[in-house]
CSV table of C-alpha atoms and ligand atoms in Angstrom, one decimal:
chain,number,residue,atom,x,y,z
A,1,MET,CA,93.8,95.5,89.9
A,2,ARG,CA,95.2,92.0,89.8
A,3,LEU,CA,95.9,90.3,86.5
A,4,LEU,CA,94.2,87.0,86.0
A,5,ALA,CA,96.7,84.2,86.2
A,6,THR,CA,95.4,82.6,83.1
A,7,ALA,CA,96.4,85.7,81.1
A,8,LEU,CA,99.9,84.5,81.5
A,9,ALA,CA,99.2,81.3,79.9
A,10,LEU,CA,97.3,82.9,77.1
A,11,LEU,CA,100.1,85.3,76.4
A,12,ALA,CA,99.8,84.5,73.1
A,13,LEU,CA,76.5,107.7,72.5
A,14,ALA,CA,73.3,108.7,71.5
A,15,ALA,CA,71.4,111.9,72.3
A,16,ALA,CA,69.8,111.5,75.7
A,17,GLY,CA,68.1,114.7,76.9
A,18,CYS,CA,68.4,118.3,77.8
A,19,GLY,CA,66.8,120.7,80.1
A,20,THR,CA,66.4,124.4,80.8
A,21,GLY,CA,66.5,126.3,84.0
A,22,SER,CA,63.0,127.7,84.2
A,23,SER,CA,62.0,130.3,86.7
A,24,ASP,CA,59.6,127.9,88.6
A,25,ALA,CA,62.5,125.5,89.2
A,26,PRO,CA,62.6,123.8,92.6
A,27,ARG,CA,65.2,125.0,95.1
A,28,ALA,CA,68.7,123.5,95.0
A,29,PRO,CA,69.2,120.5,97.4
A,30,GLN,CA,70.4,121.5,100.9
A,31,VAL,CA,73.8,120.1,101.8
A,32,ALA,CA,75.2,120.6,105.3
A,33,GLY,CA,78.7,121.7,106.0
A,34,ALA,CA,81.6,122.8,103.9
A,35,ALA,CA,80.8,120.5,100.9
A,36,ALA,CA,78.4,123.2,99.5
A,37,ASP,CA,80.5,126.2,100.4
A,38,PRO,CA,82.5,127.4,97.4
A,39,GLY,CA,84.6,129.5,99.8
A,40,THR,CA,85.8,126.6,101.9
A,41,THR,CA,89.5,125.5,102.0
A,42,ALA,CA,88.6,122.2,103.7
A,43,TYR,CA,89.2,120.2,100.5
A,44,ASP,CA,92.2,122.0,99.2
A,45,ALA,CA,94.2,118.7,99.5
A,46,ALA,CA,92.2,117.7,96.4
A,47,LEU,CA,93.4,120.6,94.3
A,48,SER,CA,95.0,119.2,91.1
A,49,GLU,CA,95.8,120.0,87.6
A,50,PRO,CA,93.4,117.9,85.6
A,51,ARG,CA,94.6,116.8,82.2
A,52,GLN,CA,93.2,115.2,79.1
A,53,ASP,CA,94.1,111.5,79.1
A,54,SER,CA,96.5,110.5,76.4
A,55,VAL,CA,95.2,107.0,76.2
A,56,TYR,CA,91.4,107.6,76.7
A,57,PRO,CA,91.0,111.2,75.7
A,58,LEU,CA,87.2,110.9,75.4
A,59,VAL,CA,86.7,110.3,79.1
A,60,GLY,CA,87.4,113.1,81.6
A,61,HIS,CA,87.3,116.9,81.3
A,62,ALA,CA,90.4,119.0,82.0
A,63,GLY,CA,88.3,122.0,82.7
A,64,VAL,CA,87.0,120.7,86.0
A,65,ASP,CA,89.0,120.2,89.2
A,66,ALA,CA,86.6,118.3,91.5
A,67,LEU,CA,87.3,118.8,95.2
A,68,HIS,CA,84.4,117.1,96.9
A,69,TYR,CA,81.5,114.9,95.8
A,70,THR,CA,78.4,114.5,97.9
A,71,LEU,CA,76.3,111.6,96.6
A,72,ASP,CA,72.9,110.7,97.9
A,73,LEU,CA,71.9,107.4,96.3
A,74,THR,CA,68.6,105.5,96.5
A,75,TRP,CA,68.5,102.1,95.1
A,76,ASN,CA,65.2,100.4,94.1
A,77,ALA,CA,66.3,96.8,93.7
A,78,ARG,CA,63.0,95.6,92.2
A,79,ALA,CA,63.0,98.2,89.4
A,80,GLN,CA,66.8,98.3,89.3
A,81,GLN,CA,66.5,102.0,89.4
A,82,LEU,CA,69.0,104.5,90.8
A,83,THR,CA,67.7,107.9,92.0
A,84,ALA,CA,70.3,110.3,93.1
A,85,THR,CA,71.1,113.8,94.2
A,86,GLU,CA,74.7,115.0,93.7
A,87,THR,CA,76.6,118.0,95.0
A,88,LEU,CA,80.0,118.7,93.4
A,89,LEU,CA,82.3,121.3,94.8
A,90,PHE,CA,84.9,122.2,92.2
A,91,ARG,CA,87.5,124.6,90.9
A,92,ALA,CA,87.2,125.7,87.3
A,93,ALA,CA,90.6,124.8,85.8
A,94,THR,CA,89.9,126.9,82.7
A,95,THR,CA,87.7,129.8,81.7
A,96,ALA,CA,84.8,128.4,79.7
A,97,ASP,CA,81.2,128.9,78.8
A,98,GLN,CA,80.2,125.4,80.0
A,99,VAL,CA,81.0,122.9,82.7
A,100,ARG,CA,81.4,119.4,81.4
A,101,LEU,CA,81.3,116.1,83.3
A,102,ASP,CA,81.0,112.4,82.4
A,103,LEU,CA,77.6,110.9,83.0
A,104,ALA,CA,76.1,107.8,81.3
A,105,ARG,CA,73.2,108.4,79.0
A,106,GLN,CA,71.2,105.8,80.9
A,107,LEU,CA,70.8,108.3,83.6
A,108,THR,CA,68.3,111.1,83.0
A,109,VAL,CA,69.1,114.4,84.6
A,110,GLY,CA,66.2,116.2,86.3
A,111,ARG,CA,67.7,119.5,87.3
A,112,VAL,CA,71.0,121.2,87.5
A,113,TRP,CA,72.0,124.1,89.7
A,114,LEU,CA,75.2,126.1,89.8
A,115,ASP,CA,75.8,128.0,93.1
A,116,GLY,CA,72.1,127.6,93.9
A,117,ARG,CA,70.7,128.8,90.6
A,118,SER,CA,68.9,126.6,88.2
A,119,VAL,CA,70.9,126.4,85.0
A,120,PRO,CA,70.3,124.9,81.6
A,121,PHE,CA,72.1,121.7,80.5
A,122,GLU,CA,72.4,119.2,77.7
A,123,HIS,CA,73.2,115.5,78.1
A,124,PRO,CA,74.2,114.2,74.7
A,125,GLY,CA,75.8,110.8,74.9
A,126,LYS,CA,77.9,110.3,78.0
A,127,ASP,CA,78.7,114.0,78.5
A,128,LEU,CA,76.7,116.3,80.8
A,129,VAL,CA,77.2,119.8,79.5
A,130,VAL,CA,76.1,122.5,81.9
A,131,GLU,CA,75.6,125.9,80.3
A,132,ALA,CA,77.2,128.2,82.9
A,133,PRO,CA,80.3,130.4,82.3
A,134,VAL,CA,83.1,129.9,84.7
A,135,ARG,CA,86.5,131.6,85.1
A,136,THR,CA,89.9,130.0,85.8
A,137,ASP,CA,90.3,129.2,89.5
A,138,SER,CA,86.8,130.3,90.5
A,139,ARG,CA,85.1,127.8,92.8
A,140,HIS,CA,81.6,126.6,92.4
A,141,VAL,CA,79.0,124.2,93.7
A,142,LEU,CA,77.2,122.2,91.0
A,143,GLN,CA,74.2,120.2,92.0
A,144,LEU,CA,72.0,117.8,90.1
A,145,THR,CA,69.3,115.3,90.4
A,146,TYR,CA,69.2,112.2,88.2
A,147,SER,CA,67.7,108.8,87.9
A,148,GLY,CA,67.7,105.8,85.6
A,149,LEU,CA,68.6,102.2,85.1
A,150,PRO,CA,72.4,102.2,85.3
A,151,GLU,CA,74.4,99.9,83.1
A,152,PRO,CA,78.1,99.1,83.1
A,153,VAL,CA,80.3,100.5,80.3
A,154,VAL,CA,82.4,98.5,77.9
A,155,ALA,CA,86.0,98.2,79.2
A,156,PRO,CA,88.9,98.8,76.8
A,157,THR,CA,90.4,95.4,77.2
A,158,ASP,CA,90.2,91.8,76.2
A,159,ARG,CA,91.1,90.5,79.6
A,160,ALA,CA,89.1,87.5,80.7
A,161,ASP,CA,88.1,88.8,84.1
A,162,PHE,CA,86.4,92.0,83.1
A,163,SER,CA,84.8,93.1,79.9
A,164,THR,CA,82.7,95.9,81.4
A,165,SER,CA,83.2,98.4,84.3
A,166,GLY,CA,81.1,100.5,86.5
A,167,TRP,CA,77.7,99.8,88.0
A,168,THR,CA,77.1,96.1,87.8
A,169,ILE,CA,74.1,94.1,89.0
A,170,ALA,CA,74.9,90.5,89.8
A,171,ARG,CA,72.5,87.6,89.1
A,172,ASP,CA,71.5,87.6,92.8
A,173,GLY,CA,70.7,91.3,92.6
A,174,THR,CA,73.8,92.5,94.4
A,175,VAL,CA,75.2,95.8,93.0
A,176,TRP,CA,78.9,96.2,92.8
A,177,THR,CA,81.4,98.3,91.0
A,178,MET,CA,84.9,98.0,89.7
A,179,GLN,CA,85.7,100.9,87.3
A,180,GLU,CA,89.2,101.0,86.1
A,181,PRO,CA,90.2,102.8,83.9
A,182,TYR,CA,86.8,104.5,83.8
A,183,GLY,CA,83.2,103.7,84.4
A,184,ALA,CA,82.4,105.7,87.5
A,185,TYR,CA,80.3,107.8,85.2
A,186,SER,CA,77.9,104.9,84.9
A,187,TRP,CA,76.4,105.9,88.2
A,188,TYR,CA,77.4,109.6,89.0
A,189,ALA,CA,78.4,112.7,87.2
A,190,VAL,CA,82.2,112.8,87.5
A,191,ASN,CA,85.5,113.9,86.0
A,192,ASP,CA,86.3,110.3,85.4
A,193,GLN,CA,90.1,110.6,84.9
A,194,PRO,CA,92.8,109.9,87.5
A,195,SER,CA,94.6,113.3,87.5
A,196,ASP,CA,91.6,114.8,89.4
A,197,LYS,CA,91.3,113.4,92.9
A,198,ALA,CA,88.4,114.5,95.2
A,199,PHE,CA,86.9,113.8,98.6
A,200,TYR,CA,83.7,111.9,99.0
A,201,ASP,CA,80.7,111.7,101.2
A,202,VAL,CA,78.3,109.0,100.1
A,203,THR,CA,74.8,108.2,101.5
A,204,ILE,CA,73.2,105.0,100.3
A,205,HIS,CA,69.5,104.2,100.8
A,206,ALA,CA,69.4,100.4,100.4
A,207,PRO,CA,66.2,98.2,100.3
A,208,LYS,CA,65.1,96.4,103.3
A,209,GLY,CA,67.5,93.6,104.3
A,210,GLU,CA,70.3,95.0,102.3
A,211,VAL,CA,73.1,97.5,103.1
A,212,GLY,CA,75.1,100.0,101.0
A,213,ILE,CA,78.9,100.0,101.2
A,214,ALA,CA,81.3,102.7,100.0
A,215,ASN,CA,84.9,103.8,100.6
A,216,GLY,CA,86.3,105.1,103.8
A,217,ARG,CA,84.6,105.2,107.1
A,218,LEU,CA,81.1,104.2,108.0
A,219,ARG,CA,79.7,107.2,109.8
A,220,SER,CA,76.2,106.0,110.4
A,221,ARG,CA,73.8,103.2,109.7
A,222,THR,CA,70.1,103.2,110.4
A,223,SER,CA,67.5,100.7,109.6
A,224,SER,CA,63.8,101.1,109.3
A,225,SER,CA,60.8,99.2,107.8
A,226,THR,CA,61.7,100.5,104.4
A,227,GLY,CA,65.4,99.9,104.3
A,228,THR,CA,68.9,100.7,105.5
A,229,VAL,CA,70.6,104.0,105.2
A,230,THR,CA,74.4,104.2,105.5
A,231,SER,CA,76.6,107.2,105.3
A,232,TRP,CA,80.3,106.9,104.3
A,233,GLN,CA,83.1,109.4,104.3
A,234,LEU,CA,86.4,109.1,102.5
A,235,PRO,CA,88.7,111.4,104.4
A,236,GLU,CA,91.5,111.6,101.7
A,237,PRO,CA,91.1,112.5,98.1
A,238,ALA,CA,90.7,109.6,95.6
A,239,ALA,CA,90.7,109.2,91.9
A,240,SER,CA,87.3,108.1,90.5
A,241,TYR,CA,88.5,104.7,89.4
A,242,LEU,CA,89.3,104.0,93.1
A,243,VAL,CA,85.7,104.6,94.3
A,244,THR,CA,83.7,101.6,95.1
A,245,ILE,CA,80.0,100.9,95.9
A,246,ALA,CA,78.1,97.8,96.7
A,247,ILE,CA,74.5,97.2,97.7
A,248,GLY,CA,73.3,93.8,98.9
A,249,ARG,CA,73.1,91.4,101.7
A,250,PHE,CA,76.4,91.8,103.5
A,251,THR,CA,77.6,91.0,107.0
A,252,ARG,CA,80.2,93.3,108.6
A,253,THR,CA,83.0,91.9,110.8
A,254,VAL,CA,85.5,94.1,112.5
A,255,ASP,CA,89.1,93.4,113.1
A,256,THR,CA,92.2,95.3,114.2
A,257,GLY,CA,95.4,95.7,112.2
A,258,PRO,CA,98.9,96.9,113.1
A,259,HIS,CA,99.0,99.7,115.7
A,260,GLY,CA,95.2,99.7,116.1
A,261,LEU,CA,94.3,100.1,112.4
A,262,PRO,CA,90.5,99.5,112.2
A,263,ILE,CA,89.7,96.9,109.6
A,264,SER,CA,86.2,95.9,108.5
A,265,TYR,CA,85.2,92.9,106.3
A,266,TRP,CA,82.0,93.0,104.3
A,267,THR,CA,81.2,89.5,103.2
A,268,PRO,CA,78.1,88.0,101.6
A,269,THR,CA,75.7,87.0,104.4
A,270,ASP,CA,74.9,83.7,102.7
A,271,LYS,CA,78.7,82.8,102.4
A,272,PRO,CA,80.0,82.9,106.0
A,273,ALA,CA,83.0,80.7,105.1
A,274,LEU,CA,84.5,83.5,103.0
A,275,LEU,CA,85.4,85.6,106.0
A,276,ARG,CA,88.2,83.2,107.1
A,277,ARG,CA,89.9,83.6,103.7
A,278,VAL,CA,90.0,87.4,103.7
A,279,ARG,CA,91.2,87.7,107.3
A,280,TYR,CA,94.7,87.8,106.1
A,281,ALA,CA,94.5,91.6,105.8
A,282,PRO,CA,96.3,92.5,109.1
A,283,GLN,CA,99.3,90.3,108.2
A,284,ALA,CA,99.3,91.7,104.7
A,285,VAL,CA,99.4,95.3,106.1
A,286,SER,CA,102.2,94.3,108.5
A,287,TYR,CA,104.3,92.7,105.8
A,288,LEU,CA,103.9,95.7,103.4
A,289,GLU,CA,104.7,98.2,106.2
A,290,GLY,CA,108.0,96.5,106.5
A,291,LEU,CA,108.9,97.4,103.0
A,292,VAL,CA,107.2,100.7,102.1
A,293,GLY,CA,106.2,102.4,105.4
A,294,ARG,CA,103.1,102.9,107.4
A,295,TYR,CA,99.7,102.1,106.0
A,296,PRO,CA,98.6,105.4,104.5
A,297,PHE,CA,94.9,105.6,105.5
A,298,PRO,CA,93.0,105.7,108.8
A,299,SER,CA,91.0,102.5,108.1
A,300,LEU,CA,90.9,99.5,105.8
A,301,GLY,CA,88.0,97.5,104.5
A,302,VAL,CA,87.7,94.4,102.5
A,303,LEU,CA,84.5,94.0,100.5
A,304,VAL,CA,83.7,90.7,98.8
A,305,VAL,CA,81.3,90.8,95.8
A,306,PRO,CA,80.0,88.4,93.2
A,307,ALA,CA,82.8,89.1,90.6
A,308,ILE,CA,85.9,87.4,89.2
A,309,SER,CA,88.2,90.3,89.4
A,310,ALA,CA,89.7,92.3,92.2
A,311,MET,CA,90.3,96.0,92.7
A,312,GLU,CA,92.3,98.2,95.0
A,313,THR,CA,89.5,100.6,95.7
A,314,GLN,CA,90.7,103.2,98.2
A,315,SER,CA,90.8,102.0,101.8
A,316,MET,CA,88.0,99.5,100.9
A,317,VAL,CA,89.4,96.8,98.7
A,318,THR,CA,86.9,95.1,96.5
A,319,LEU,CA,87.5,91.4,95.9
A,320,GLY,CA,85.5,89.0,93.7
A,321,ASP,CA,84.4,85.9,95.5
A,322,SER,CA,86.2,83.5,93.1
A,323,GLN,CA,88.7,81.0,94.3
A,324,TYR,CA,91.5,83.0,92.7
A,325,THR,CA,90.6,86.5,93.8
A,326,LEU,CA,90.5,85.4,97.5
A,327,THR,CA,94.0,84.0,97.5
A,328,ARG,CA,96.5,85.6,99.8
A,329,ASP,CA,98.7,86.9,97.1
A,330,VAL,CA,95.7,88.7,95.5
A,331,ILE,CA,94.8,90.2,98.9
A,332,VAL,CA,98.4,91.3,99.4
A,333,HIS,CA,98.4,92.8,95.8
A,334,GLU,CA,95.3,94.9,96.3
A,335,ILE,CA,96.4,96.1,99.7
A,336,ALA,CA,99.9,96.9,98.2
A,337,HIS,CA,98.0,99.3,95.9
A,338,GLN,CA,96.9,101.3,98.9
A,339,TRP,CA,100.5,102.6,98.8
A,340,TYR,CA,101.3,102.3,95.1
A,341,GLY,CA,98.2,103.4,93.1
A,342,ASP,CA,96.0,105.0,95.8
A,343,THR,CA,98.4,107.2,97.8
A,344,VAL,CA,100.2,108.2,94.7
A,345,THR,CA,98.2,107.7,91.5
A,346,PRO,CA,99.2,108.0,87.8
A,347,ASP,CA,97.8,111.2,86.3
A,348,ASP,CA,97.4,109.5,82.9
A,349,TRP,CA,96.5,106.0,81.9
A,350,SER,CA,99.8,105.5,80.0
A,351,ASP,CA,101.3,105.2,83.5
A,352,LEU,CA,99.2,102.3,84.7
A,353,TRP,CA,102.6,100.6,85.2
A,354,MET,CA,103.2,102.9,88.2
A,355,ASN,CA,100.5,101.0,90.0
A,356,GLU,CA,100.9,97.5,88.7
A,357,GLY,CA,104.7,97.3,88.5
A,358,MET,CA,105.3,98.0,92.1
A,359,ALA,CA,102.2,96.1,93.4
A,360,THR,CA,103.3,93.1,91.5
A,361,TYR,CA,106.9,93.4,92.7
A,362,LEU,CA,105.7,93.8,96.3
A,363,ALA,CA,103.1,91.1,96.3
A,364,GLU,CA,103.7,88.4,93.7
A,365,GLY,CA,107.5,89.0,93.9
A,366,ASN,CA,108.6,89.8,97.4
A,367,TRP,CA,105.7,88.5,99.5
A,368,THR,CA,105.5,85.3,97.5
A,369,SER,CA,109.2,84.6,97.8
A,370,ASP,CA,109.1,85.3,101.5
A,371,HIS,CA,106.1,83.0,102.0
A,372,GLY,CA,106.7,80.2,99.5
A,373,ARG,CA,109.2,77.8,98.1
A,374,LYS,CA,110.5,79.9,95.2
A,375,SER,CA,113.2,82.6,95.6
A,376,LEU,CA,112.7,86.1,94.2
A,377,ASN,CA,115.2,85.3,91.5
A,378,GLN,CA,113.3,82.2,90.5
A,379,ILE,CA,110.0,84.2,90.3
A,380,LEU,CA,111.5,87.0,88.4
A,381,GLY,CA,113.4,84.7,86.1
A,382,ARG,CA,110.1,83.2,85.1
A,383,TRP,CA,108.6,86.7,84.4
A,384,ALA,CA,111.7,87.6,82.4
A,385,SER,CA,111.2,84.5,80.3
A,386,PHE,CA,108.0,85.8,78.8
A,387,ALA,CA,108.5,89.6,79.1
A,388,ASP,CA,109.8,89.8,75.6
A,389,ALA,CA,106.7,88.2,74.2
A,390,MET,CA,104.4,90.5,76.3
A,391,ARG,CA,106.2,93.6,75.0
A,392,ALA,CA,105.8,92.3,71.4
A,393,GLN,CA,102.1,91.5,71.9
A,394,TYR,CA,100.9,94.4,73.9
A,395,GLY,CA,103.5,97.1,73.4
A,396,PRO,CA,105.9,98.7,76.0
A,397,PRO,CA,104.3,99.1,79.5
A,398,ALA,CA,103.9,102.9,79.1
A,399,ASP,CA,103.0,102.9,75.4
A,400,TYR,CA,100.4,100.1,75.1
A,401,ASP,CA,97.5,99.6,72.7
A,402,PRO,CA,94.5,101.5,74.2
A,403,ASP,CA,92.3,98.4,73.5
A,404,THR,CA,94.5,96.2,75.7
A,405,PHE,CA,94.2,97.9,79.1
A,406,GLY,CA,95.8,96.1,82.0
A,407,GLU,CA,97.6,93.3,80.3
A,408,GLY,CA,100.7,91.6,81.6
A,409,ASN,CA,103.1,94.1,80.1
A,410,ALA,CA,102.0,96.7,82.6
A,411,TYR,CA,102.6,94.2,85.5
A,412,TYR,CA,105.6,92.0,85.0
A,413,ILE,CA,107.9,94.2,82.9
A,414,PRO,CA,107.9,97.2,85.3
A,415,ALA,CA,108.3,94.7,88.2
A,416,LEU,CA,111.5,93.5,86.6
A,417,MET,CA,112.5,97.2,86.1
A,418,TRP,CA,112.1,97.9,89.8
A,419,ASP,CA,114.2,94.9,90.7
A,420,THR,CA,116.9,96.1,88.3
A,421,ILE,CA,116.9,99.5,90.0
A,422,ARG,CA,116.9,97.8,93.5
A,423,GLN,CA,120.0,95.9,92.4
A,424,ARG,CA,121.7,99.1,91.2
A,425,LEU,CA,120.9,101.2,94.3
A,426,GLY,CA,121.1,98.4,96.9
A,427,ASP,CA,118.3,97.2,99.2
A,428,ASP,CA,118.6,100.0,101.8
A,429,ALA,CA,118.5,102.9,99.4
A,430,PHE,CA,115.9,101.3,97.2
A,431,TRP,CA,113.3,100.7,99.9
A,432,ARG,CA,114.1,104.0,101.5
A,433,LEU,CA,113.3,105.8,98.3
A,434,ALA,CA,110.3,103.6,97.5
A,435,THR,CA,108.9,104.7,100.9
A,436,ARG,CA,109.9,108.3,100.6
A,437,TRP,CA,108.3,108.7,97.2
A,438,LEU,CA,105.0,108.0,98.7
A,439,GLN,CA,105.4,110.2,101.7
A,440,THR,CA,106.6,113.3,99.7
A,441,HIS,CA,103.8,112.9,97.1
A,442,ARG,CA,101.0,111.8,99.3
A,443,PHE,CA,97.5,111.9,97.8
A,444,THR,CA,98.6,113.4,94.5
A,445,SER,CA,98.7,112.1,90.9
A,446,GLN,CA,102.0,112.0,89.2
A,447,ASP,CA,103.5,111.1,85.8
A,448,ARG,CA,106.6,109.1,84.8
A,449,ASP,CA,108.7,112.2,84.1
A,450,SER,CA,108.3,113.5,87.6
A,451,LEU,CA,108.9,110.0,89.0
A,452,ALA,CA,112.1,109.4,87.0
A,453,ALA,CA,113.4,112.9,87.8
A,454,TRP,CA,112.7,112.3,91.5
A,455,TRP,CA,114.3,108.9,91.7
A,456,SER,CA,117.4,110.2,89.8
A,457,GLN,CA,117.7,113.3,92.1
A,458,GLN,CA,117.2,111.3,95.3
A,459,SER,CA,119.5,108.5,94.4
A,460,GLY,CA,122.2,110.7,92.9
A,461,GLN,CA,122.2,108.5,89.7
A,462,ASP,CA,120.7,109.3,86.4
A,463,LEU,CA,118.0,106.6,86.2
A,464,THR,CA,116.1,108.2,83.4
A,465,PRO,CA,117.6,106.0,80.7
A,466,VAL,CA,116.6,102.9,82.8
A,467,PHE,CA,113.0,104.1,83.1
A,468,THR,CA,112.9,105.0,79.4
A,469,ALA,CA,114.3,101.7,78.2
A,470,TRP,CA,112.0,99.5,80.3
A,471,LEU,CA,108.8,101.6,79.9
A,472,THR,CA,108.8,102.9,76.4
A,473,GLY,CA,111.6,101.2,74.6
A,474,PRO,CA,110.9,98.8,71.6
A,475,HIS,CA,113.1,96.0,73.0
A,476,GLU,CA,113.0,94.2,76.3
A,477,PRO,CA,116.0,95.1,78.4
A,478,THR,CA,117.8,92.1,80.0
A,479,TRP,CA,117.0,91.4,83.6
A,480,HIS,CA,119.8,89.8,85.6
A,481,PRO,CA,119.3,87.7,88.7
A,482,GLY,CA,120.4,89.7,91.8
B,1,ZN,ZN1,97.0,95.6,90.5
């Protein structure tokens, strides 16, 4: 996500329902292919060790290792009602009597099946609790039907550009989502914590004249007198906060990036002028490839929605249509996250800095100095001038107040840290390791201990004290111009 520029200047569950699996229950939904086969190994790249988040422990469930979500979503725009069928292929990460997922109380669950059998469940507050015993490492297919009037959830931040996250309905009726650090559970049943990546297949039934957009590749699109059906496939595992969806009147424009990378732009049909502004994507990818290696996914999309924030949703970047969020440096920032944030993802929200520090260093630091009038030293010098105050106000980057998610401390301070490490290792070694870190940890979630150990081992220097001082220390280390 991109920090709003003005933030710099400021510096300064109720019971919902339950059900039982009665003997006259309807059959479980039919899903084609491996996504409903608990014996498949097709999604083993999504195997992970889910954890309880240290910053937001009430969201996410360490007992579930989601491998693949199949979401079939029907949007009734007039009633603002979502009706859905979900199939979740998962590994039980622990032996338990219940399977728990996050799902907003605004969504009423109809039926739940585990491995084809109707099972009882409860849905108190935001947790869906399925009464079905599972054993560690056993694999299952959980299916459910649900419907309701989705609402966004309150975001744990006082940032000016987002106060809620998840399913959002704009004034013109367009549906969009940005859902960091959580909020995916406002529209599907999910393990909504970033240690648990999964594959996705999403089908969206949109009203007539509208179209549904999700991450990854558009596999099919059909229109009829009743509406438009699109099917999307995300071919690499993603954390739930990197999932996007939009439903509205959008026009698709295709483009080609470096070495034939397919790029698609989804811009509001009534705002054709916006297309020109987002068409910087190919140059952004080229620039970033020069620093941190080949673009990591088989396609890139840029989706423009009625919002004032921007989000690095995986291989389908979501940009608000504000003046600021359509600037080139924001576009570069969100695309930079495709490497730092999406390819390798923090497994705990205390490590948000892993995303924002490097994206800021790449985009607002290096790209800006290479394309503007200020040198890297001038840019970083300005950041260094207020880093102290940010640490004092919001805490160290990796030990922040949970109510101040995504403030400047998670962006500028770790960017200064990376520059300090670059100066110590030299340009060649630094960028080589910054690239190799991604390649050797592709599509996984990592923490700062593994990162610090890896950089130390690879560089032959003990960098742990550097990471510790910048990320969790009480005092701002001194940044020196390089
Ligand atoms: Zn960001």
